[in-house]
Short mmCIF file of C-alpha atoms and ligand atoms in Angstrom, two decimals:
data_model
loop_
_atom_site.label_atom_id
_atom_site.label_comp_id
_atom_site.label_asym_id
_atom_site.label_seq_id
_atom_site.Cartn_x
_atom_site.Cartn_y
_atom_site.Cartn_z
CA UNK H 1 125.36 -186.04 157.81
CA UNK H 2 123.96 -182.82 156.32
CA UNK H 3 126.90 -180.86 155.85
CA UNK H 4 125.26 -178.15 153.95
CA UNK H 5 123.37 -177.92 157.11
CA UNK H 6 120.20 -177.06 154.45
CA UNK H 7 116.27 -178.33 154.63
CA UNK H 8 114.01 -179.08 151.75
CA UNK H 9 111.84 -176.55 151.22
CA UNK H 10 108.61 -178.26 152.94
CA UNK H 11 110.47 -179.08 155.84
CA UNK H 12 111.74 -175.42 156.59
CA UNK H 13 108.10 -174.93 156.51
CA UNK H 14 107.27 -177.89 158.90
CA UNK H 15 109.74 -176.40 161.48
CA UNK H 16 108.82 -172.78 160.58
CA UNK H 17 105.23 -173.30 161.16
CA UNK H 18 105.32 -175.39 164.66
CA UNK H 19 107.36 -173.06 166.07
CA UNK H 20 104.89 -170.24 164.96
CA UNK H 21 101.82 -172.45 166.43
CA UNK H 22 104.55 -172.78 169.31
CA UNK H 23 104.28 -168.90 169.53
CA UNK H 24 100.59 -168.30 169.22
CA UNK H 25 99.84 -171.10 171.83
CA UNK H 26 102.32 -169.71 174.47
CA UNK H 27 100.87 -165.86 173.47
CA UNK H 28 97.20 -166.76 173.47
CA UNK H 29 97.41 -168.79 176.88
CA UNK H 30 99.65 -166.38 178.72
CA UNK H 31 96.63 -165.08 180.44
CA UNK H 32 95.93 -168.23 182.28
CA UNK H 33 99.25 -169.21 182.70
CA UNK H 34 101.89 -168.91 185.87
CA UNK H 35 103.56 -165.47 185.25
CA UNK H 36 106.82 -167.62 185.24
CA UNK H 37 109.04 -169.98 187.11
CA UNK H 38 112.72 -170.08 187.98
CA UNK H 39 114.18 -173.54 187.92
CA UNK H 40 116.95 -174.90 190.72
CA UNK H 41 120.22 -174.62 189.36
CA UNK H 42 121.18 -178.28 190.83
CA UNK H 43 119.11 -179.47 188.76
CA UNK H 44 118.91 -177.55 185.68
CA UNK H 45 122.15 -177.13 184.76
CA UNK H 46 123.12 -180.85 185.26
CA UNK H 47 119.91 -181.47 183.09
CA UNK H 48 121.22 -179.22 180.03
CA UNK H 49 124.89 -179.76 180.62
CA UNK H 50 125.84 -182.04 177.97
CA UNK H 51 128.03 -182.85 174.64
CA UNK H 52 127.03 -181.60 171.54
CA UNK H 53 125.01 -185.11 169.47
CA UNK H 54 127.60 -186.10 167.08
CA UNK H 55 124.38 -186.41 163.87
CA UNK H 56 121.39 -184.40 164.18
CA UNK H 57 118.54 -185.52 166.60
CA UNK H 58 114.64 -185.57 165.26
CA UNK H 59 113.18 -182.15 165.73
CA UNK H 60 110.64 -183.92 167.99
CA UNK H 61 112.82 -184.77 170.59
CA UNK H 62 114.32 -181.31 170.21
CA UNK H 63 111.01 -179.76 171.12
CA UNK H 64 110.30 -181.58 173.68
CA UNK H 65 113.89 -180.82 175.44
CA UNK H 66 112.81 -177.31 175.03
CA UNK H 67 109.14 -178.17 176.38
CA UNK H 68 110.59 -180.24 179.72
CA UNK H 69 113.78 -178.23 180.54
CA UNK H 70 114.04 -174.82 179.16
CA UNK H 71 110.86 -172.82 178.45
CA UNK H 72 108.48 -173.35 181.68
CA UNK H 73 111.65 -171.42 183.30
CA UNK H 74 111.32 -168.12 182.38
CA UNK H 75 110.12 -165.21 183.74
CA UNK H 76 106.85 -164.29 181.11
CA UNK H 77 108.15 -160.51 181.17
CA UNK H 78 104.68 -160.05 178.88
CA UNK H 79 102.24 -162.01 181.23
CA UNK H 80 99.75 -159.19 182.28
CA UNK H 81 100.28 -159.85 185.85
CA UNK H 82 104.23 -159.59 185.82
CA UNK H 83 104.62 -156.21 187.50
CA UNK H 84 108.27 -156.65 188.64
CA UNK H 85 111.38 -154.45 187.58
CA UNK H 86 110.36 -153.05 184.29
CA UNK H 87 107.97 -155.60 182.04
CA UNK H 88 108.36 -156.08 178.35
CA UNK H 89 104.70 -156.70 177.01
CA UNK H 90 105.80 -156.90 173.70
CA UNK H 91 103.64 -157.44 170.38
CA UNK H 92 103.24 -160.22 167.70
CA UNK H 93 104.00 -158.36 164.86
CA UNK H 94 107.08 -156.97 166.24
CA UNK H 95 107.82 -161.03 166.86
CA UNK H 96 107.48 -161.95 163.52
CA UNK H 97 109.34 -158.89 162.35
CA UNK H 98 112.26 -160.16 164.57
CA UNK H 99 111.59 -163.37 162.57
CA UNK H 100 111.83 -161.63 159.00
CA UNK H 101 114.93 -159.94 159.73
CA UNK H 102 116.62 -163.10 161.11
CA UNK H 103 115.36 -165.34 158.10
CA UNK H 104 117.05 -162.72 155.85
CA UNK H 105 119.61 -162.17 158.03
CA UNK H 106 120.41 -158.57 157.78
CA UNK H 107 123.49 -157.07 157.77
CA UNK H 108 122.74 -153.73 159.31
CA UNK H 109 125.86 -152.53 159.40
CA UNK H 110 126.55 -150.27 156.60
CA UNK H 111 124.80 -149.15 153.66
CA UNK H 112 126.61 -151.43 151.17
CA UNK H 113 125.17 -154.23 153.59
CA UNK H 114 121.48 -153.56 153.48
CA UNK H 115 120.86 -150.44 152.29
CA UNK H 116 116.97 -150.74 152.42
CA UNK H 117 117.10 -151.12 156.22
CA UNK H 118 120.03 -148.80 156.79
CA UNK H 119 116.86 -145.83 155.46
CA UNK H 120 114.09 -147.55 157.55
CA UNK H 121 116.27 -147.50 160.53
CA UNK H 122 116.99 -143.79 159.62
CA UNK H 123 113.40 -143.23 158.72
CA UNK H 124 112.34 -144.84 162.32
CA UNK H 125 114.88 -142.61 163.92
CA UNK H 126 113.21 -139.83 162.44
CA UNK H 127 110.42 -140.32 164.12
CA UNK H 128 112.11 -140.45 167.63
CA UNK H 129 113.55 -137.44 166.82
CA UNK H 130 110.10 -135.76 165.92
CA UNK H 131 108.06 -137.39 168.92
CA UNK H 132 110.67 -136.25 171.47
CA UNK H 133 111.36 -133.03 169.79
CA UNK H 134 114.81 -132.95 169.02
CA UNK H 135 116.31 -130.62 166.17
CA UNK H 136 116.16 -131.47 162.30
CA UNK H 137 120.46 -132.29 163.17
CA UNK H 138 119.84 -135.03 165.75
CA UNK H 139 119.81 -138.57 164.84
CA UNK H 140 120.43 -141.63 166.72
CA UNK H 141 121.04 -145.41 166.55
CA UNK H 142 119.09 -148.04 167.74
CA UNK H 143 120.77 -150.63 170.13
CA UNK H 144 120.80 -153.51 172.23
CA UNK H 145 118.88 -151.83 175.24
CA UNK H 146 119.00 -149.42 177.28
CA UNK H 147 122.11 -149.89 179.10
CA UNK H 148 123.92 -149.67 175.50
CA UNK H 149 122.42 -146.72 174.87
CA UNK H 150 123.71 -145.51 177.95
CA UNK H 151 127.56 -146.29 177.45
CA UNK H 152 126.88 -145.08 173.66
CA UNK H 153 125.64 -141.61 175.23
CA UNK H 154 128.20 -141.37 177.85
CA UNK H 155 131.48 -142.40 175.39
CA UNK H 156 130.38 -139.52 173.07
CA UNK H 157 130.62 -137.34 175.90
CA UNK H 158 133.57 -138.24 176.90
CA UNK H 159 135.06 -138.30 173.52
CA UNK H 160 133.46 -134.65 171.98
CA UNK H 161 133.37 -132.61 175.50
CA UNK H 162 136.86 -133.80 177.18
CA UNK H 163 138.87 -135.35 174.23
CA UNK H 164 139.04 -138.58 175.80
CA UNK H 165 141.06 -137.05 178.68
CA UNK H 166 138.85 -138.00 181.66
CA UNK H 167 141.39 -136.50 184.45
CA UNK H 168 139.52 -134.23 187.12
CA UNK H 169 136.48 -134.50 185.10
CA UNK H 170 133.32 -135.01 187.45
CA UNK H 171 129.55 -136.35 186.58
CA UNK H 172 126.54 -135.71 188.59
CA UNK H 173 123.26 -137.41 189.11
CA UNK H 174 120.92 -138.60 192.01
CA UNK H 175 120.69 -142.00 193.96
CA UNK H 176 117.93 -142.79 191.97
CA UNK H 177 119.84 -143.86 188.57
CA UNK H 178 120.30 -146.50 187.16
CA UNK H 179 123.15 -149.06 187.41
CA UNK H 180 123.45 -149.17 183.89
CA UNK H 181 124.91 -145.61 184.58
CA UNK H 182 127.38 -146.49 186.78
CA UNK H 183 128.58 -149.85 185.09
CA UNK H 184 128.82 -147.26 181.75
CA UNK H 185 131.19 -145.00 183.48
CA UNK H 186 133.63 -148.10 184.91
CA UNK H 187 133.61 -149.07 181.07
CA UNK H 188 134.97 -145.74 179.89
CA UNK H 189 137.31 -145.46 182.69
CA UNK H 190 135.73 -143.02 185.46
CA UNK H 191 136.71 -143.06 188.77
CA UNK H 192 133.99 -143.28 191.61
CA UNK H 193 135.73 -140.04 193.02
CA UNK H 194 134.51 -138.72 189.78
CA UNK H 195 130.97 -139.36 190.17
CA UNK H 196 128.38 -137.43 192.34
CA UNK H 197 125.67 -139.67 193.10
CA UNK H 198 123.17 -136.78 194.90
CA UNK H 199 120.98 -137.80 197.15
CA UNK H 200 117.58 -136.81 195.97
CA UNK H 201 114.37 -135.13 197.01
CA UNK H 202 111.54 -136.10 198.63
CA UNK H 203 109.98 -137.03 195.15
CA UNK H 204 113.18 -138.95 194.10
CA UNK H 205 114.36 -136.10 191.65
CA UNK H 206 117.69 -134.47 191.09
CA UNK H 207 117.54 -131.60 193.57
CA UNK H 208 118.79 -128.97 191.69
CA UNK H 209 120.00 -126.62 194.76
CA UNK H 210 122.33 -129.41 195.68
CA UNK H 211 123.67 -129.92 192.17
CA UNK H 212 124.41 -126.67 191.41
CA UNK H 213 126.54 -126.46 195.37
CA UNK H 214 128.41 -129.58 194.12
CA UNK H 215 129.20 -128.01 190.55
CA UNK H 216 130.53 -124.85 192.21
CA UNK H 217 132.53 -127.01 194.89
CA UNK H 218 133.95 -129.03 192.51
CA UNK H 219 134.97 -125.86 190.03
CA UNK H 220 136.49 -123.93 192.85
CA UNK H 221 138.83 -127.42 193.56
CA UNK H 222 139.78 -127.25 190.03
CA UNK H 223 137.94 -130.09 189.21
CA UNK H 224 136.06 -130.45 185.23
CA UNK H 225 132.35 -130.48 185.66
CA UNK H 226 131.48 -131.91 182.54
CA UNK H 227 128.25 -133.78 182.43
CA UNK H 228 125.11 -134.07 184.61
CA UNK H 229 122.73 -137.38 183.83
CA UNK H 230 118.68 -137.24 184.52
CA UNK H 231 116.27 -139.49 184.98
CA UNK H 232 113.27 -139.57 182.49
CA UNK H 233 111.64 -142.30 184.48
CA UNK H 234 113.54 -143.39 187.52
CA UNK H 235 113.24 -147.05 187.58
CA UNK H 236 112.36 -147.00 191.31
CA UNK H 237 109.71 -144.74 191.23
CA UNK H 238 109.20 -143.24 187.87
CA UNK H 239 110.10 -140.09 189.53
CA UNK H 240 111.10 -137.48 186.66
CA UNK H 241 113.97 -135.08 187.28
CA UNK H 242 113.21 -131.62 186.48
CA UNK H 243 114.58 -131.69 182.63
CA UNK H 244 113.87 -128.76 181.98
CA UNK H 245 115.14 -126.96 184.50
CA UNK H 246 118.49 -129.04 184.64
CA UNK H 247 119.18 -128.36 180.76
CA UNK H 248 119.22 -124.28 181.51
CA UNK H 249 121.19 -124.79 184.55
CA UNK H 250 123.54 -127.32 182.36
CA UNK H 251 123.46 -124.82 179.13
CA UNK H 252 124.78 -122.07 181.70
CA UNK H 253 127.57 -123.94 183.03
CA UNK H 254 128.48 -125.80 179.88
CA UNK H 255 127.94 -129.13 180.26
CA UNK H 256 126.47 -132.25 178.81
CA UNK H 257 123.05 -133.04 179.50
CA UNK H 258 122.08 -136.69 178.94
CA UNK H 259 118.43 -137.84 179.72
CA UNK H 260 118.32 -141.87 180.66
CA UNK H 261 114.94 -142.29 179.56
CA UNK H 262 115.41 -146.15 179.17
CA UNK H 263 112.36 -146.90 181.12
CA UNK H 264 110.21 -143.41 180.47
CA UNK H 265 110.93 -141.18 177.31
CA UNK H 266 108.81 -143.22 175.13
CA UNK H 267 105.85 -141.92 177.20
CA UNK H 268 106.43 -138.78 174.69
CA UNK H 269 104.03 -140.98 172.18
CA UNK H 270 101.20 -139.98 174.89
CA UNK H 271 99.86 -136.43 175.79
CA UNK H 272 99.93 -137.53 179.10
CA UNK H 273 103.43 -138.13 178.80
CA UNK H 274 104.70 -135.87 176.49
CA UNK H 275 103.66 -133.16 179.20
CA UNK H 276 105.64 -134.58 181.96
CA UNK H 277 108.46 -135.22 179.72
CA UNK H 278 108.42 -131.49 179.15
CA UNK H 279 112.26 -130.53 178.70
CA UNK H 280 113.31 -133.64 177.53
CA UNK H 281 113.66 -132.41 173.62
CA UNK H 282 116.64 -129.99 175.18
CA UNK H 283 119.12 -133.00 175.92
CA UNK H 284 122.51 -133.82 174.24
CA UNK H 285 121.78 -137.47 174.54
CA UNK H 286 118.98 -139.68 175.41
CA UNK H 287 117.90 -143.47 175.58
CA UNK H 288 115.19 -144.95 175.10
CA UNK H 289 114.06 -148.39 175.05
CA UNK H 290 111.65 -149.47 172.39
CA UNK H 291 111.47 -152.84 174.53
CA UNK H 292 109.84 -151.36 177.82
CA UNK H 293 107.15 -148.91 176.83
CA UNK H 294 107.24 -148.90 173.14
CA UNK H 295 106.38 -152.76 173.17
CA UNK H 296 109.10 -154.30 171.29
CA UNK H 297 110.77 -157.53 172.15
CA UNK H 298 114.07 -157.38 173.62
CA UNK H 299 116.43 -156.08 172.18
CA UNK H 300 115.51 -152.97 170.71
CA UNK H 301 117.17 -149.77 172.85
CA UNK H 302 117.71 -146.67 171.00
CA UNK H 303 120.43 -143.66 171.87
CA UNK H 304 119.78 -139.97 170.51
CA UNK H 305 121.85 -137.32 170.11
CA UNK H 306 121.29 -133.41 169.71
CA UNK H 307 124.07 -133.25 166.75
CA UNK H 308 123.97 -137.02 165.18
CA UNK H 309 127.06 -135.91 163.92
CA UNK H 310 129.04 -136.64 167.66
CA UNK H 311 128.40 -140.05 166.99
CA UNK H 312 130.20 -139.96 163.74
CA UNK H 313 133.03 -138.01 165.21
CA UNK H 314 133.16 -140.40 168.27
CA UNK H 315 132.55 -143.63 166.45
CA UNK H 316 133.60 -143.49 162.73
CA UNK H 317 137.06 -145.49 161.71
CA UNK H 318 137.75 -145.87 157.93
CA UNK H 319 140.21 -149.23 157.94
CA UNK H 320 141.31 -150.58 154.48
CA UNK H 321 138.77 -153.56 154.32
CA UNK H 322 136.16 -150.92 154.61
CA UNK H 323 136.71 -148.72 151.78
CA UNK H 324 134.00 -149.72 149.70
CA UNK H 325 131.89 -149.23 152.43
CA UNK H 326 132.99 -145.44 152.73
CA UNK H 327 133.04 -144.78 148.88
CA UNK H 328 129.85 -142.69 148.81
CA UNK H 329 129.58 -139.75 151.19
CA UNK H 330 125.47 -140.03 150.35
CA UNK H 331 124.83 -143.20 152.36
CA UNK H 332 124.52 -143.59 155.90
CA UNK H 333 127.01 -146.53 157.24
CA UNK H 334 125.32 -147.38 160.72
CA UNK H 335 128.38 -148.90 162.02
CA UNK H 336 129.81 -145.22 162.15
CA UNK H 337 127.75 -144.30 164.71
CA UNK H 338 127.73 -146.70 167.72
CA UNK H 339 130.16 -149.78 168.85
CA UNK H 340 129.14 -152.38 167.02
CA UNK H 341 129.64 -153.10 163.16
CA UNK H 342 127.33 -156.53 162.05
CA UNK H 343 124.36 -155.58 163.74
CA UNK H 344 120.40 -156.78 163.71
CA UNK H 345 117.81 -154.75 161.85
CA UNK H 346 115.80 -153.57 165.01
CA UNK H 347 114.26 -151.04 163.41
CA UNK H 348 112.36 -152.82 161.34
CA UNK H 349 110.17 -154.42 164.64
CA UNK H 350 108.91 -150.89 165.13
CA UNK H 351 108.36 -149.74 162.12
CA UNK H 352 106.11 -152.89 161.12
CA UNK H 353 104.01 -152.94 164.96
CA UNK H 354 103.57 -148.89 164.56
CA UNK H 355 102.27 -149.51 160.55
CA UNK H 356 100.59 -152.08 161.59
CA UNK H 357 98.64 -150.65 164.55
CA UNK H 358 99.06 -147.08 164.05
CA UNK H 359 100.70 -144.59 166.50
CA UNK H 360 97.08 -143.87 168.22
CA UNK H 361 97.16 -147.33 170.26
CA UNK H 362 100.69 -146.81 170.54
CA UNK H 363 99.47 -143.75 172.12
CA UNK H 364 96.85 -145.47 174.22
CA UNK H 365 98.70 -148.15 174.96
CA UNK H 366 100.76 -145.91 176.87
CA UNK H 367 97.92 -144.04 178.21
CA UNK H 368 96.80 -146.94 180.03
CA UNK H 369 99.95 -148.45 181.87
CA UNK H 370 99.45 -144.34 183.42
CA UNK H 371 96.04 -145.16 184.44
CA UNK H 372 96.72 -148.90 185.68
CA UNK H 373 98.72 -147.51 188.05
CA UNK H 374 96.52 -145.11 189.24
CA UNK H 375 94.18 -147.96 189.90
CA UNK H 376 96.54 -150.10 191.99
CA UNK H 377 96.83 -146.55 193.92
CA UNK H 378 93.28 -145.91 194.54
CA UNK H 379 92.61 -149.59 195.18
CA UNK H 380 95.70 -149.29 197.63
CA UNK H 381 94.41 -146.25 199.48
CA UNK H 382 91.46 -148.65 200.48
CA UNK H 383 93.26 -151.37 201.85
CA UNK H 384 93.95 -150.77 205.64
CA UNK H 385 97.20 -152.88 205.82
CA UNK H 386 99.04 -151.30 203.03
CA UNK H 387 100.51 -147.76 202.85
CA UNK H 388 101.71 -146.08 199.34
CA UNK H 389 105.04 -144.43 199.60
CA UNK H 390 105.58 -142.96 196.03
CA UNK H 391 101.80 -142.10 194.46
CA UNK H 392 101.38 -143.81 190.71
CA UNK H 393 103.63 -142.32 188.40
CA UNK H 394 104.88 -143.17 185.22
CA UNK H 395 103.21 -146.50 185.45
CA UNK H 396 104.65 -147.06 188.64
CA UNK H 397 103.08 -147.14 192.29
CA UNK H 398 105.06 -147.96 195.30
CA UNK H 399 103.79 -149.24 198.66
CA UNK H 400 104.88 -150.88 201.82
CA UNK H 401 102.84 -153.51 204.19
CA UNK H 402 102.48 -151.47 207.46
CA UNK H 403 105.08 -152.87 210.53
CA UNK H 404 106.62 -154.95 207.91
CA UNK H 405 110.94 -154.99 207.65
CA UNK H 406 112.71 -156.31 204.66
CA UNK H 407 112.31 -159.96 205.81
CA UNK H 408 108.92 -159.87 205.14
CA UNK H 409 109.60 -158.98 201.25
CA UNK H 410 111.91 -161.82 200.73
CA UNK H 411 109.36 -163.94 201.99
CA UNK H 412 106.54 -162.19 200.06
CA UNK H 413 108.53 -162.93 197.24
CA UNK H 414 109.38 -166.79 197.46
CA UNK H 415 105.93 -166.97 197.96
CA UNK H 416 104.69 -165.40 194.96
CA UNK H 417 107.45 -167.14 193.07
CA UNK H 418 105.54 -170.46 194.39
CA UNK H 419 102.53 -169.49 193.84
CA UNK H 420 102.63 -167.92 190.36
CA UNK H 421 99.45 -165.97 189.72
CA UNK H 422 101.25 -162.45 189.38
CA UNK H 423 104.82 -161.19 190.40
CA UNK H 424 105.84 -157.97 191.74
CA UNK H 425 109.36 -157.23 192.96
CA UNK H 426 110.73 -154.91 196.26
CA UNK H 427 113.10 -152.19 196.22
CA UNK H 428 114.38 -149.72 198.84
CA UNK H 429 113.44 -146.12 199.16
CA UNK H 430 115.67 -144.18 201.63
CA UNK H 431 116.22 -146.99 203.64
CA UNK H 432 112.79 -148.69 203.41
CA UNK H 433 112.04 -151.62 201.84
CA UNK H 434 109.08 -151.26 199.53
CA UNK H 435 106.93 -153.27 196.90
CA UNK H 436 106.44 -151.61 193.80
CA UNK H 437 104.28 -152.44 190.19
CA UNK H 438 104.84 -151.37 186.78
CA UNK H 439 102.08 -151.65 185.03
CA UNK H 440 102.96 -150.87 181.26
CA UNK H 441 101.73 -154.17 179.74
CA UNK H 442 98.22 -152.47 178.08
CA UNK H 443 97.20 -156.20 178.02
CA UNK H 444 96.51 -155.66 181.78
CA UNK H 445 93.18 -155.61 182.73
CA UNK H 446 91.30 -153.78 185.58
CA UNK H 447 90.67 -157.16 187.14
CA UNK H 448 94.48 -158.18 186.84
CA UNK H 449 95.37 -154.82 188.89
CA UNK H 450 92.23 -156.04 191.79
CA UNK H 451 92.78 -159.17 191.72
CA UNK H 452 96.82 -159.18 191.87
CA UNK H 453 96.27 -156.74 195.14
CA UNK H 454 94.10 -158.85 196.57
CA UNK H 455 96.11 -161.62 196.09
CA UNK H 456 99.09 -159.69 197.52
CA UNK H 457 97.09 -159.07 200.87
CA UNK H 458 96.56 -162.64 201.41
CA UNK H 459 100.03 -163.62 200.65
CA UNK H 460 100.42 -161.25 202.87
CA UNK H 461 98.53 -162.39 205.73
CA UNK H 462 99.96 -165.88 205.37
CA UNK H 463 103.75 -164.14 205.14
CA UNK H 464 103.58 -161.91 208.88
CA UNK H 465 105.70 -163.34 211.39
C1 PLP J 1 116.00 -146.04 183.65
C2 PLP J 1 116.68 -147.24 183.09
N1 PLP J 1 117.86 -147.10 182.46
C3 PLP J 1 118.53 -148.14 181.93
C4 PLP J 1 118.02 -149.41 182.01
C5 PLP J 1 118.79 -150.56 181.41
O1 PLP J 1 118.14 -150.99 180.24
P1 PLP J 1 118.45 -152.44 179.62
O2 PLP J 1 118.03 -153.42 180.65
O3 PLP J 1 117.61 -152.45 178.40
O4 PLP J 1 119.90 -152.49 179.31
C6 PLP J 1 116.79 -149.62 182.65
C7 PLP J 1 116.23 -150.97 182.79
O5 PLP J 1 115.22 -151.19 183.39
C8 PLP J 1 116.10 -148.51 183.19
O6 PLP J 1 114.91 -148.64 183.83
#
């Protein structure tokens, strides 16, 4: 029995240094490696389904649990052939950052709690703030991901624009949002005959005609337009609503303007991106997720608001047991901004991968997933079976096998499943089932794109009815 549940000294190293080796073998592999597997729940959950060992068992056999049943089945969201929803490619340093700040177990709650982190996370904040060009006033939070960021964005809405008191009040964005959206709205209590889910343009953006009809509708029905939601990098497509735009037509008719730029915003890091992001610094709220294109492990989201102080005003509650906490009006309590109170020091993942490599391959490691996706494009436009539907954008390409229906894309994707050199995933663009990459993983190289397309083509052939 160890019921201090404590290791010598040596031995925390033992365990702390295999699991490292564990780390650098599975990162320096990857390349060669499956892009993942998913395991049969008949057998995998019978397999791990079991009582907790009444005394400890050896770390070896503990390892090699983890070695048979549970790590061959994941997805390897870094592998620089996984191309499906949105990757996470990730960096070491950021890893062993994670690492730090779980060995010292950071309270990142308040400023009482770790007050060193509670500035870095301020200080990394800052430079959000700065990159997407938001006012000296705006501050933020990071988060789980991006769907937090989402709900944190929307509930300060809610709570500074309509008091809480969500009756007749009315949201508008386009059919190519997120779910996070919608699943954020059911949590703070709107109705779906609050929402207008536009159908968009031909480029999948917000068309702006159509939300200004449904606005004036709505108004002259005596409903409460209150907030319009835009997409800094649809996750279909990574179509880009026009931001600008949208924030003078939601600055005339008074109402909240949150970007989701889960997927996107971080592009800003890029000049590439910060052009097509133009408008985005005009927002009352954003997201953005350090773990897509800032490459940070999960989870590391991050909300933004125009006036940091909305967060306060929606989120800050003083109870008794807190008092020391709220002594000093000087520090920064983190926990009065979002939802939760003992939180992770995610900050400190970015700040040590950005010190550590510099923003300038941040910036071109952006730069690239743009230009990887311009080569599945061009590489596409060759291939006589294939068709794009939505040109490279955002890291993103789209494309359909000609006289192909959806039953060809679940089979297209057991197949790549079994076969395991690369993975892609389908989605459906007004009505039409499509394959689409993302290609943000900089670790992706020309030959992954060629080969992975070529690869897809014989699949392909070996897939048509
Ligand atoms: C545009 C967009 N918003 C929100 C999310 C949800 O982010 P998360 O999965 O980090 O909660 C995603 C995820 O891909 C996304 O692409």
């Amino acid at each position: 029995m160890n019921e201090k549940l404590e290791l010598p000294p040596a031995q925390m190293r033992e365990l702390g240094y295999r699991v490292v080796d564990r780390i650098v073998d599975h990162l320096a592999g990857l390349d060669e490696k499956m892009v993942g597997a998913k395991g049969d729940p008949a057998v995998l959950r019978p397999q791990l389904r079991q009582s907790p060992p009444c005394s400890g068992v050896p770390a070896e056999e503990i390892f090699s649990r983890l070695e048979r049943d549970v790590l061959p089945y994941i997805m390897n969201i870094c592998h620089p052939r996984f191309f499906a929803f949105v990757p996470g490619p990730s960096n070491f340093v950021s890893v062993m950052a994670d690492a730090l700040a779980a060995g010292f177990n950071v309270f990142n709650g308040s400023w009482l709690g770790g007050s060193g982190p509670a500035a870095m996370e301020l200080a990394v904040i800052d430079w959000f703030r700065q990159w997407c060009g938001f006012p000296e006033q705006a501050g933020g939070l990071f988060v789980s991901g991006g769907s937090m960021a989402n709900l944190t964005a929307l509930t300060t809405a809610r709570h500074v624009t309509l008091k809480d008191r969500t009756g007749g009040a009315v949201l508008y964005y386009s059919d190519q949002t997120h779910s996070s959206i919608d699943r954020a709205l059911r949590v703070i209590g709107f109705l779906p005959e609050q929402i207008r889910r536009l159908p968009a343009d031909s480029s999948f953006r917000l068309p702006l005609e159509a939300l200004a009809r449904a606005v004036a509708e709505d108004r002259r029905a005596g409903l409460r337009p209150f907030c319009v939601i835009a997409n800094a990098g649809a996750t279909n497509t990574g179509a880009i609503d026009p931001l600008a735009e949208i924030a003078a037509f939601c600055r005339a008719e008074d109402l909240w303007m949150h970007v989701d730029g889960a997927y996107g915003a971080a592009a800003v890091i890029s000049d590439r991106g910060k052009k097509l992001l133009d408008g985005i610094a005009l927002a009352d709220s954003l997201s953005i997720d350090p773990h897509k294109w800032l490459f940070q492990p999960v989870e590391c989201g991050c909300v933004l608001l125009r006036d940091s102080n909305l967060l306060k005003a929606t989120y800050r509650i003083m109870p008794e047991y807190l008092a020391d906490v709220h002594r000093n009006v000087a520090e920064v309590n983190p926990c009065d901004y979002g939802i939760q109170l003992t939180r992770g020091f995610r900050a400190l993942k970015v700040w040590m991968s950005v010190q550590y490599f510099g923003l300038e391959s941040f910036a071109a490691a952006v730069e690239r997933g743009f230009a990887l996706a311009e080569l599945a494009e061009a590489k596409l436009r060759t291939m006589p079976c294939w068709e794009v539907t939505t040109p490279a954008q955002m890291g993103i390409v789209t494309f359909a096998r000609r006289g192909s229906d959806h039953r060809f894309y679940a089979r297209m994707h057991d197949a790549m499943l079994r076969d395991g050199y690369a993975l892609a995933t389908s989605t459906v663009l007004k009505g039409k089932t499509v394959l689409r990459l993302c290609t943000i993983n900089p670790r992706t190289s020309d030959e992954d794109i060629e080969g992975t397309l070529d690869w897809l083509d014989a699949l392909a052939e070996s897939n048509s009815e």
